[in-house]
Coordinates of N, CA, C and O in Angstrom, one line a residue:
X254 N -8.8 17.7 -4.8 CA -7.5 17.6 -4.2 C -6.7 16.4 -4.9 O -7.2 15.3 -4.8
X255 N -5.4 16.7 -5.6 CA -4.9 15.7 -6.4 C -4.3 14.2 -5.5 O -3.3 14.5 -4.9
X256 N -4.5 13.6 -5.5 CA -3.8 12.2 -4.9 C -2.8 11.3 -5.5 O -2.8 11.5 -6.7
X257 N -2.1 10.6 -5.1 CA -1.2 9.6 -5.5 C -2.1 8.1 -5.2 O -2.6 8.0 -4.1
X258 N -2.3 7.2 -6.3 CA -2.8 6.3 -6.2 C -2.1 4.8 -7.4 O -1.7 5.1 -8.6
X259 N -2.1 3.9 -7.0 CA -1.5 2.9 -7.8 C -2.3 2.7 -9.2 O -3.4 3.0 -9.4
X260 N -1.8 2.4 -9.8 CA -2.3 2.7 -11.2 C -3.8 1.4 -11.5 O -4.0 0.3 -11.1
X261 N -4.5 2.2 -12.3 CA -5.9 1.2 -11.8 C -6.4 1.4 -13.3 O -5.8 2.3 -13.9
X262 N -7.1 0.8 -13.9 CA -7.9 1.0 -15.4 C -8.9 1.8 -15.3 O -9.5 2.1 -16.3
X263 N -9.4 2.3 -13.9 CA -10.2 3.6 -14.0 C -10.1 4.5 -15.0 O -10.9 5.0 -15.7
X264 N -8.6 4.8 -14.7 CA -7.6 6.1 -15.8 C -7.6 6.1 -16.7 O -7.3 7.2 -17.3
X265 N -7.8 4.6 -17.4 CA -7.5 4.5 -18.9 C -7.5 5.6 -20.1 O -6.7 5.8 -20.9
X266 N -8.5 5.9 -20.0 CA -8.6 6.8 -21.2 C -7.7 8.5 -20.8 O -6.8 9.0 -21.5
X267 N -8.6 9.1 -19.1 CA -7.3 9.8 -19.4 C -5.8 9.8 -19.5 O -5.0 10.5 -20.1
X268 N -5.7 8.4 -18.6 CA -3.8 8.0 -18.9 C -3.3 7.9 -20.5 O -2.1 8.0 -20.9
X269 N -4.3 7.8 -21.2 CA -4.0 7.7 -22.5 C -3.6 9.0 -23.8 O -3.0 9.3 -24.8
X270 N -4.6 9.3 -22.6 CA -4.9 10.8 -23.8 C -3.5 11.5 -23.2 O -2.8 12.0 -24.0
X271 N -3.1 11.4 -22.0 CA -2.0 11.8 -21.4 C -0.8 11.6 -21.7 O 0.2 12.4 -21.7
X272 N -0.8 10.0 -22.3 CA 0.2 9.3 -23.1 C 0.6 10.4 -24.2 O 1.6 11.1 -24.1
X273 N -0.5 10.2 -25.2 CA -0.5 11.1 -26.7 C 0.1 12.9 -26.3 O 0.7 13.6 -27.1
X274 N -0.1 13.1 -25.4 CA 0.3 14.6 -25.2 C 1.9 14.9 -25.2 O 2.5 15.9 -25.5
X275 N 2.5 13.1 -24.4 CA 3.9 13.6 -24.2 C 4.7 13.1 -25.7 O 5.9 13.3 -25.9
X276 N 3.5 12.2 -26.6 CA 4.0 11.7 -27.8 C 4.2 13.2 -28.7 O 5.2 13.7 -29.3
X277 N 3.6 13.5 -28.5 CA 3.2 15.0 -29.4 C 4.4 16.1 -29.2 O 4.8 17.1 -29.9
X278 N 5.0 15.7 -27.9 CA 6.2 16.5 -27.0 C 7.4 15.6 -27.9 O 8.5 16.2 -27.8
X279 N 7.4 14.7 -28.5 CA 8.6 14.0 -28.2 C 9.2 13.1 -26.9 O 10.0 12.2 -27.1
X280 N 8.8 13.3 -26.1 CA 9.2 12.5 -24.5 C 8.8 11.2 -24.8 O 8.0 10.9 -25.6
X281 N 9.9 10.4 -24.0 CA 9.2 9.0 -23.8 C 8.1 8.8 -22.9 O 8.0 9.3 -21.8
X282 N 7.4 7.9 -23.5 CA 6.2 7.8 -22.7 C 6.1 6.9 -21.3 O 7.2 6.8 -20.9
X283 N 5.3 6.4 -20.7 CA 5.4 5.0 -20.1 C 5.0 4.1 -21.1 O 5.6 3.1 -21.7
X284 N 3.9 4.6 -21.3 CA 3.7 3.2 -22.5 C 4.4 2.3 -23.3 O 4.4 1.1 -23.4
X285 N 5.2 3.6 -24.0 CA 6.8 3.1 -24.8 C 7.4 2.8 -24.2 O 8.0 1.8 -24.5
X286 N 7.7 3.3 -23.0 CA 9.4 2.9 -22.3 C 9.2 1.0 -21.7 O 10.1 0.2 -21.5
X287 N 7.9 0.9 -21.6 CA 7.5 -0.3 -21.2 C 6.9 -1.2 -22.1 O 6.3 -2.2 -21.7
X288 N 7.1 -0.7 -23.4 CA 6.4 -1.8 -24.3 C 5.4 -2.1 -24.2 O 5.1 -3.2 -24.0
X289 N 4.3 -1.0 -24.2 CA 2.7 -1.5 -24.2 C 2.8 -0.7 -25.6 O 3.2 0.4 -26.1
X290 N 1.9 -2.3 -26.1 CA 2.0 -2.3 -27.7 C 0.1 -1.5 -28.0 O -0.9 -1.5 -27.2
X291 N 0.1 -0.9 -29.4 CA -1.2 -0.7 -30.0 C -2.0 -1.8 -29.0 O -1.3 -2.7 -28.6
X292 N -3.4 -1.7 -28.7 CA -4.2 -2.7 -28.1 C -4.0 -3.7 -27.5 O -4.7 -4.7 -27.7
X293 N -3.0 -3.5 -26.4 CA -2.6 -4.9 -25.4 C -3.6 -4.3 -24.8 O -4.1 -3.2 -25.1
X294 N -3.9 -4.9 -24.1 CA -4.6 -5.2 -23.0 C -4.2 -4.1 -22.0 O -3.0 -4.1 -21.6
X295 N -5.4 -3.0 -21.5 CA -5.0 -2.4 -20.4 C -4.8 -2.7 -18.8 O -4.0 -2.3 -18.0
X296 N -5.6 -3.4 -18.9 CA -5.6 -4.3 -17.5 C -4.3 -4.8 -17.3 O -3.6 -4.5 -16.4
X297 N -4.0 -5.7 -18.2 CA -2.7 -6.2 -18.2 C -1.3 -5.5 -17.9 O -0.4 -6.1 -17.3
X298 N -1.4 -4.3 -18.4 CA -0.4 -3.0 -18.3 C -0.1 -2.7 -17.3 O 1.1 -2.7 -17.0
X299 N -1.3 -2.4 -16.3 CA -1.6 -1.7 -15.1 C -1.1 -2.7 -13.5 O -0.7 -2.5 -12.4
X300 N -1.5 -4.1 -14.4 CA -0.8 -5.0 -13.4 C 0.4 -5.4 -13.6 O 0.8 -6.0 -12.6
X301 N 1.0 -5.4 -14.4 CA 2.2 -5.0 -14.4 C 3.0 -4.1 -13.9 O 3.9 -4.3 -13.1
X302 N 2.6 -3.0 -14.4 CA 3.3 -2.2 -13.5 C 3.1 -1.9 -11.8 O 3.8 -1.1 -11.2
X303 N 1.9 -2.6 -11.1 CA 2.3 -2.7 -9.7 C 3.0 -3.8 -9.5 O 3.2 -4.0 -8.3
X304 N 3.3 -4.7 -10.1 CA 4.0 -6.1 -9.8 C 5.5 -5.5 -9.7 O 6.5 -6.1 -9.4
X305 N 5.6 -4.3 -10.1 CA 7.5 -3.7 -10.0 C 7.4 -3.5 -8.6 O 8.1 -4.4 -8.1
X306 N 7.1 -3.1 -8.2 CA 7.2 -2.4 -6.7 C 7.5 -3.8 -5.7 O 7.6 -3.7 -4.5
X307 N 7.6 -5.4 -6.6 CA 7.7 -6.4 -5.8 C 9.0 -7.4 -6.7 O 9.5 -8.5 -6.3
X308 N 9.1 -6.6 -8.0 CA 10.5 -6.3 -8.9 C 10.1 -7.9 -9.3 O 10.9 -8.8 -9.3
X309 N 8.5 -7.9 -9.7 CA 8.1 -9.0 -10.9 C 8.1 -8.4 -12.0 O 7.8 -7.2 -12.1
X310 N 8.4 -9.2 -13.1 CA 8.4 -9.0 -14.5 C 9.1 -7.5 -14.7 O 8.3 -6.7 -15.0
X311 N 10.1 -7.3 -14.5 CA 11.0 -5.9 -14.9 C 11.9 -6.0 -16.4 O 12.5 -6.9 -16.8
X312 N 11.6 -5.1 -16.7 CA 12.4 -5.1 -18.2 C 14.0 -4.9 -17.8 O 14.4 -4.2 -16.8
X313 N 14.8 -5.4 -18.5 CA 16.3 -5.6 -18.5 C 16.6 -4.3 -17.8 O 16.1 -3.2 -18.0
X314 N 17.7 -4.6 -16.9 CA 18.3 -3.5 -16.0 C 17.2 -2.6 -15.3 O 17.8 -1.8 -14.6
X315 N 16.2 -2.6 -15.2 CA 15.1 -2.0 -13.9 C 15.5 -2.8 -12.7 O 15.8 -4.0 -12.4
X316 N 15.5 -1.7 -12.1 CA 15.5 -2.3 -9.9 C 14.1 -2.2 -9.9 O 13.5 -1.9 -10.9
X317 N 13.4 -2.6 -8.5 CA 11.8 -2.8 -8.1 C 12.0 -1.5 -7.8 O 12.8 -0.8 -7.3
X318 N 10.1 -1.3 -8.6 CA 9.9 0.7 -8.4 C 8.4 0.2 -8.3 O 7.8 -0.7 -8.8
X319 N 8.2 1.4 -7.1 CA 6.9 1.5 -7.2 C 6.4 2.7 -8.0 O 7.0 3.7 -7.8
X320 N 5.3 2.8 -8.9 CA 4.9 3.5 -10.0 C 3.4 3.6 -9.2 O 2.9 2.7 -8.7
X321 N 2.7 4.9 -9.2 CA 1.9 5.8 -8.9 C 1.7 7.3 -10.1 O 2.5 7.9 -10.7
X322 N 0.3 7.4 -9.9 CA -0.4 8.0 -10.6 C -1.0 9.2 -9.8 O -1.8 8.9 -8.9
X323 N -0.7 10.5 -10.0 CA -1.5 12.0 -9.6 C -2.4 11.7 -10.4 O -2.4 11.3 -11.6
X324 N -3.6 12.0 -9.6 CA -4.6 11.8 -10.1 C -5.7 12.7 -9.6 O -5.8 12.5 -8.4
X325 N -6.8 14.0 -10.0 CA -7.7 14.1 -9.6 C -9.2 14.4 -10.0 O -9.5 14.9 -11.0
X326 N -10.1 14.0 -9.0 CA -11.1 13.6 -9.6 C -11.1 12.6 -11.0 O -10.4 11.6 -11.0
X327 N -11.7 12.9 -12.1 CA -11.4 12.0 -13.2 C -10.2 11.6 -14.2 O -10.0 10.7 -15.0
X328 N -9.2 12.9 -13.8 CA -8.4 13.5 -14.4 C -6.7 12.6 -14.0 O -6.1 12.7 -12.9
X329 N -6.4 11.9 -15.0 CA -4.7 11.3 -14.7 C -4.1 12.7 -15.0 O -4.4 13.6 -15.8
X330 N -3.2 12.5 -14.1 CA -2.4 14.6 -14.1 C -0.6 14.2 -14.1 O 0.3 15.0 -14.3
X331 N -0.4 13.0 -13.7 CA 1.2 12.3 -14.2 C 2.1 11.5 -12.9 O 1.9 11.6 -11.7
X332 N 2.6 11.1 -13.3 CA 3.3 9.9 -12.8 C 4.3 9.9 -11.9 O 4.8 11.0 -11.5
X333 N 4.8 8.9 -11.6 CA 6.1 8.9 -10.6 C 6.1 7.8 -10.5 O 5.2 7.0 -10.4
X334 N 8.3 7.4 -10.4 CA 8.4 5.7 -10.2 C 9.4 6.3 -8.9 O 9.9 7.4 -8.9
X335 N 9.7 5.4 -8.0 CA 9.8 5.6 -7.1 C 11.4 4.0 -7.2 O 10.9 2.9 -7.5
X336 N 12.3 4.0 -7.1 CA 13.2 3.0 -7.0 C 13.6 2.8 -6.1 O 14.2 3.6 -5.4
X337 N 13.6 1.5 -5.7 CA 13.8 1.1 -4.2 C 14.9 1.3 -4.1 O 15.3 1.9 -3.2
X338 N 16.0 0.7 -5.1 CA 17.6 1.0 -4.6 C 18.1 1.2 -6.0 O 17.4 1.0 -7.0
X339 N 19.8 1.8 -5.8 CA 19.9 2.4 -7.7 C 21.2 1.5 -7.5 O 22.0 1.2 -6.6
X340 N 21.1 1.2 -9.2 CA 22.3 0.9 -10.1 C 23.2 1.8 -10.1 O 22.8 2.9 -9.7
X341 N 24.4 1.8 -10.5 CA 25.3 2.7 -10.9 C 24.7 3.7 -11.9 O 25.2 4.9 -11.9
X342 N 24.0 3.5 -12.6 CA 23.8 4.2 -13.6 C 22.9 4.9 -13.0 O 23.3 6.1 -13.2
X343 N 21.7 4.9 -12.3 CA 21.0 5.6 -11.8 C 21.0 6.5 -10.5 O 20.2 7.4 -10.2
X344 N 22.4 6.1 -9.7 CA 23.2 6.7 -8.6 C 23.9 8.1 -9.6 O 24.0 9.2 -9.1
X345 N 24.2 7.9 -10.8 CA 24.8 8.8 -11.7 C 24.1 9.5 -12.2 O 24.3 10.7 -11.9
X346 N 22.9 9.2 -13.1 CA 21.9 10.2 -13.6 C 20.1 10.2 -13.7 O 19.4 11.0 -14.2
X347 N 19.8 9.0 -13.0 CA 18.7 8.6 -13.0 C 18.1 9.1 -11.6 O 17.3 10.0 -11.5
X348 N 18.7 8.5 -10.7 CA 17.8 9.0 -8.7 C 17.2 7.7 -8.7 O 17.1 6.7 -9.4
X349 N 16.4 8.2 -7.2 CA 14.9 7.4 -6.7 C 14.0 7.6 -7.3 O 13.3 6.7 -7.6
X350 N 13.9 8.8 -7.6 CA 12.2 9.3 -8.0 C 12.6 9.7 -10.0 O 13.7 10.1 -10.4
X351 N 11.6 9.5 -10.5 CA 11.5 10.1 -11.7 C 9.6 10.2 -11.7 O 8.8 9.4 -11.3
X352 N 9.3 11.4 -12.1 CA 8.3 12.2 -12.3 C 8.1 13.0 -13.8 O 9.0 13.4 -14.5
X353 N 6.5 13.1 -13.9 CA 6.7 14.0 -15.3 C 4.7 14.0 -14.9 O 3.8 13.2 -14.7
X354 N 4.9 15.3 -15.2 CA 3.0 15.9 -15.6 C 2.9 15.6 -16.7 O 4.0 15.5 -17.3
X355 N 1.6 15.5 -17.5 CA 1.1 15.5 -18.3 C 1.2 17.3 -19.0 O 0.8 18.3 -18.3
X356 N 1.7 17.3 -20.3 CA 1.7 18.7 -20.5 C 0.5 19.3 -20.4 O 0.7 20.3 -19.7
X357 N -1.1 19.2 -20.8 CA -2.1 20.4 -20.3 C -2.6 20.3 -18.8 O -3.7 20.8 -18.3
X358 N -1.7 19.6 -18.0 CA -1.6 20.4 -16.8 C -0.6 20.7 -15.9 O -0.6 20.8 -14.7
X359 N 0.9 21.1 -17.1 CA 1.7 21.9 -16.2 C 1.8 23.3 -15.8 O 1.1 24.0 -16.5
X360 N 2.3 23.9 -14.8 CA 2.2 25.3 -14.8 C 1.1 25.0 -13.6 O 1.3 25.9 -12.8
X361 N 0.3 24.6 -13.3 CA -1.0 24.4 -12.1 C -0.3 23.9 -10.5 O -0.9 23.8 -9.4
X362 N 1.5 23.8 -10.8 CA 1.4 23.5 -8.7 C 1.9 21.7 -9.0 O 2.8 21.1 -8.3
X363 N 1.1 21.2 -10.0 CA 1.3 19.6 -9.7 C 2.4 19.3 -9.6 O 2.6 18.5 -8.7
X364 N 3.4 19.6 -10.2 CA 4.9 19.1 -10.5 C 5.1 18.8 -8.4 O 5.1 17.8 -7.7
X365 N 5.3 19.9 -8.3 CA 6.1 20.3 -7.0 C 4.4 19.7 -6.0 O 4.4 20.3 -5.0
X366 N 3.2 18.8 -6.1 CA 2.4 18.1 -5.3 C 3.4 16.9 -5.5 O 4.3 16.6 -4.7
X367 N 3.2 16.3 -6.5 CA 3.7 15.1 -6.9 C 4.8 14.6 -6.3 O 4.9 13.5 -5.9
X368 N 6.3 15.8 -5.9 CA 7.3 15.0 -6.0 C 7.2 15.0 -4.3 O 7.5 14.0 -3.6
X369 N 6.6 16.0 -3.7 CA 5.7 16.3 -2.2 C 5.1 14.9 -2.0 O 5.6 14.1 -1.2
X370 N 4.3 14.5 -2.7 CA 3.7 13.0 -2.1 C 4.5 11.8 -2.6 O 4.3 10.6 -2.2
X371 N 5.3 12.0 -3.4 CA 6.6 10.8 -3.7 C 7.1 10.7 -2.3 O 6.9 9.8 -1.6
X372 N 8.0 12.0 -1.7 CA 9.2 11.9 -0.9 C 8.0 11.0 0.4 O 8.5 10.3 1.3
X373 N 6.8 11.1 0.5 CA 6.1 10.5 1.6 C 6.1 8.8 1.3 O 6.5 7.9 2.1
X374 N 5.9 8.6 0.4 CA 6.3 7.1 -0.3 C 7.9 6.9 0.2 O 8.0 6.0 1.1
X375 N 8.8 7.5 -0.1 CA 9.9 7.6 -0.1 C 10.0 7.1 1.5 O 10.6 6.1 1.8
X376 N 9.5 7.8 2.3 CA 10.0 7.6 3.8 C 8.8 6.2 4.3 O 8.6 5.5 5.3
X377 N 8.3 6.3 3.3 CA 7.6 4.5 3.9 C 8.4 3.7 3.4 O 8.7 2.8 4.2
X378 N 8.9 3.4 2.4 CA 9.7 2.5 2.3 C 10.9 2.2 3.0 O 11.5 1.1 3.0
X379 N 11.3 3.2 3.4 CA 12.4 3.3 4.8 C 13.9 4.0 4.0 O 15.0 3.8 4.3
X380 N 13.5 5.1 2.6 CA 14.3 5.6 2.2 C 14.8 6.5 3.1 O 14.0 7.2 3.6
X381 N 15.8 6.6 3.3 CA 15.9 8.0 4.1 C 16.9 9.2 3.6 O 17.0 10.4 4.1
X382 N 17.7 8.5 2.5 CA 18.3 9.5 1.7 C 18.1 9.1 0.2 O 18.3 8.0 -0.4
X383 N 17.3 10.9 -0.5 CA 16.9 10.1 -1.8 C 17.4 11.2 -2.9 O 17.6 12.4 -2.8
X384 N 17.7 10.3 -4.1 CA 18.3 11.3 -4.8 C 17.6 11.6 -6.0 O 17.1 10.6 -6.6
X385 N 17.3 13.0 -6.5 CA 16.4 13.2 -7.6 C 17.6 14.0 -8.1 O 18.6 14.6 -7.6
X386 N 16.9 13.7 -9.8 CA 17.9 14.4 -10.8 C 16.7 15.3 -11.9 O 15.6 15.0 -12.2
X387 N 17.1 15.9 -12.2 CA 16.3 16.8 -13.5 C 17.6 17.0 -14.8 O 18.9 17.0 -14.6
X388 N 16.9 17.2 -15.8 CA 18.3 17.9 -17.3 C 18.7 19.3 -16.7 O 18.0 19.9 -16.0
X389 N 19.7 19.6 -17.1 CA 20.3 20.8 -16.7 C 19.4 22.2 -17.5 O 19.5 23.4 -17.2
X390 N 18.7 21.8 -18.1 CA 18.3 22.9 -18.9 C 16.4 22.6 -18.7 O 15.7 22.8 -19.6
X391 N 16.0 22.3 -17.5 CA 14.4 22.1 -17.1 C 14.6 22.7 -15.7 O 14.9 22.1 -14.6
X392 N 14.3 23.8 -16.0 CA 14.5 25.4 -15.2 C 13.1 24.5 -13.7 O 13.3 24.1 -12.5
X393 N 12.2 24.4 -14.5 CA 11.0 24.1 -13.7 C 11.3 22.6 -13.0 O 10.6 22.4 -12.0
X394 N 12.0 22.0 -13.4 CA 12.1 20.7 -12.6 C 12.7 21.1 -11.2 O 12.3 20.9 -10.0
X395 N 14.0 21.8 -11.7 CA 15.0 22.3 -10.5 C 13.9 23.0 -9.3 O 13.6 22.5 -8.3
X396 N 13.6 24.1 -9.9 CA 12.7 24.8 -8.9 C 11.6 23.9 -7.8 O 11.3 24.2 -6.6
X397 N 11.3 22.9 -8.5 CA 10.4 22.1 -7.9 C 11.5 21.3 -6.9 O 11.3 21.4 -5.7
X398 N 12.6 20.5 -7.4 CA 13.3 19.8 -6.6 C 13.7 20.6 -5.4 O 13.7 20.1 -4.2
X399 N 14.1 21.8 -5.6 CA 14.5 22.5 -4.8 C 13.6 23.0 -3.7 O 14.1 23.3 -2.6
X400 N 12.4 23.2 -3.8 CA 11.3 24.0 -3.4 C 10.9 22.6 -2.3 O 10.5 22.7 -1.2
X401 N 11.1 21.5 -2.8 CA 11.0 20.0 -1.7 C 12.3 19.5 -1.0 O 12.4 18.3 -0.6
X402 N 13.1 20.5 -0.9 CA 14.3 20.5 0.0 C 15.7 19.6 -0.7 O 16.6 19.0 -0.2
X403 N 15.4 19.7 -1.6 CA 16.9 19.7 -2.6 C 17.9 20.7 -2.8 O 17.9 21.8 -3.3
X404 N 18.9 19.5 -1.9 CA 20.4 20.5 -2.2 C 21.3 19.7 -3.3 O 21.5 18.5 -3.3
X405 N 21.7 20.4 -4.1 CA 22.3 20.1 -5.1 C 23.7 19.7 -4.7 O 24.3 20.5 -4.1
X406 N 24.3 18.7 -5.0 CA 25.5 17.7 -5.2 C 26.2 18.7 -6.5 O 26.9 19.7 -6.4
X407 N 25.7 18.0 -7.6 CA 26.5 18.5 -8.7 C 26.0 18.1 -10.1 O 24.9 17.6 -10.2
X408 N 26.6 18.4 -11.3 CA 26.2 18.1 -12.2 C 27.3 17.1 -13.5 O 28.4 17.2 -13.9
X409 N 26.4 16.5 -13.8 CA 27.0 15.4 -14.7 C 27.0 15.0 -16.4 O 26.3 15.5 -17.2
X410 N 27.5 14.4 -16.6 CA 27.2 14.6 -18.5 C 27.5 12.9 -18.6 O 28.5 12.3 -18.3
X411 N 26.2 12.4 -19.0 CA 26.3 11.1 -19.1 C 26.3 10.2 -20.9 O 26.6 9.1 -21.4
X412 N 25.8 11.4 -21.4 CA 25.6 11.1 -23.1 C 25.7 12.4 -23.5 O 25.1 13.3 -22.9
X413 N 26.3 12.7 -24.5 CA 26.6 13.8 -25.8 C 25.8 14.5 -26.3 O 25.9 15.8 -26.5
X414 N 24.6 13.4 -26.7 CA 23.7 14.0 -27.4 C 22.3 14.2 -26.2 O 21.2 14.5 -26.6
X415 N 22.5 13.9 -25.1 CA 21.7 14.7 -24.2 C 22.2 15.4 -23.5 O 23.4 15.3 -23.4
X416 N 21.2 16.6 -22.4 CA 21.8 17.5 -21.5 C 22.1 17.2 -20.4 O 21.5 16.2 -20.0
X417 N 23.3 17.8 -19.4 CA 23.9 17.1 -18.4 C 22.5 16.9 -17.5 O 21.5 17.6 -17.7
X418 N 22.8 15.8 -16.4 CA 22.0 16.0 -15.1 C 22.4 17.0 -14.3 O 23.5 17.7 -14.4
X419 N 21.5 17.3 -13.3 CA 21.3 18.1 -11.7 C 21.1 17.3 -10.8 O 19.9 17.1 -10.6
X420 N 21.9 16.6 -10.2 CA 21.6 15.9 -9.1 C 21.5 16.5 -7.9 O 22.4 17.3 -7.6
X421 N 20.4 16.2 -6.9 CA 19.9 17.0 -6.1 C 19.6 15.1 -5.0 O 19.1 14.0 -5.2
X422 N 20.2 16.0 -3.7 CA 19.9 14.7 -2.8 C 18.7 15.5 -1.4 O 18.8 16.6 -0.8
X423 N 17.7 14.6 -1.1 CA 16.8 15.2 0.0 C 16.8 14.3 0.8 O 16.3 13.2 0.7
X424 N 17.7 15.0 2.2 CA 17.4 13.8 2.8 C 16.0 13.9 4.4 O 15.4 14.9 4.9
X425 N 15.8 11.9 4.9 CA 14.7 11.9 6.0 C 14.8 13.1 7.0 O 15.8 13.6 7.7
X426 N 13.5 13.5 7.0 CA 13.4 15.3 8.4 C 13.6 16.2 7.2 O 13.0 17.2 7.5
X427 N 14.3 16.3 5.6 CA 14.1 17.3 5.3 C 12.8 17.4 4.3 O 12.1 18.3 3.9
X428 N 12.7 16.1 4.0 CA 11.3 16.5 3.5 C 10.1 17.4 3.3 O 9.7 17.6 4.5
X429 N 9.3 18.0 2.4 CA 8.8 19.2 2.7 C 7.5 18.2 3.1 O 7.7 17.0 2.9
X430 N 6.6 18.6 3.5 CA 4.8 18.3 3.8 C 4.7 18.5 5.1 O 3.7 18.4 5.7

């Protein structure tokens, strides 16, 4: 049974190998997007990134996010940051939640577990209206957002050389689980 769990050095190696799959995609990683350099320190990484959720040590323009790991049995299966409150920029194309599976386990149900045990995070922190966005052209994101009680707002073009957003708002009682 996959779980949501704060990110721990247990994972390391599959978090890693997980890393390399979305390098291999092109996607930004966490690793990268956070500056974990060749051989820092994993431990160090990991405590970092729960010290967000208390909006210590945040890289330039980050709000406090709590960051959680799908995980099961031995297997890291992908992520989710969870933002306590949004910037302009992320009211526009970013949301509360950002999520992504590891590619050799999409297509298995996780996408749409994941964003299911986010919105429960979501109502513990006392969110009660949350906004998720997907690219206009990730057929599978939508479905999933939708399928967890996303009604769609609208759509936006925030850069040229990427695809517009889908903004999709869920709000507290519509939650799926």
């Amino acid at each position: 049974m996959p779980k949501l769990i704060e990110p721990t050095i247990k994972y390391k190696d599959s978090f890693l190998r997980g890393e390399e799959e979305m390098r291999k995609e092109k996607r930004t990683t966490m690793s990268s997007h956070l500056n974990m350099k060749k051989g820092e320190d994993f431990g160090l990484f990991v405590e970092r990134l729960k010290g967000y959720s208390e909006g210590k040590d945040l890289p330039e323009g980050f709000v406090s996010e709590s960051v959680c790991w799908l995980v099961e049995g031995d297997r890291y299966i992908g992520r989710i940051a969870i933002r306590h409150e949004l910037t302009e920029h992320l009211k526009k194309v970013g949301g509360h939640i950002g999520y992504i599976i590891r590619p050799s386990e999409r297509k298995k149900g996780y996408g749409k577990k994941i964003l299911e045990l986010a919105l429960e995070k979501c109502q513990e922190l006392g969110l009660k209206k949350v906004l998720v966005t997907c690219d206009e052209d990730n057929t599978a994101s939508r479905k999933i957002i939708e399928s967890n009680g996303g009604i769609f707002e609208n759509k936006v073009k925030d850069n040229e050389n990427e695809p517009a957003k889908l903004r999709f708002w869920i709000v507290r009682g519509m939650f799926a689980g």
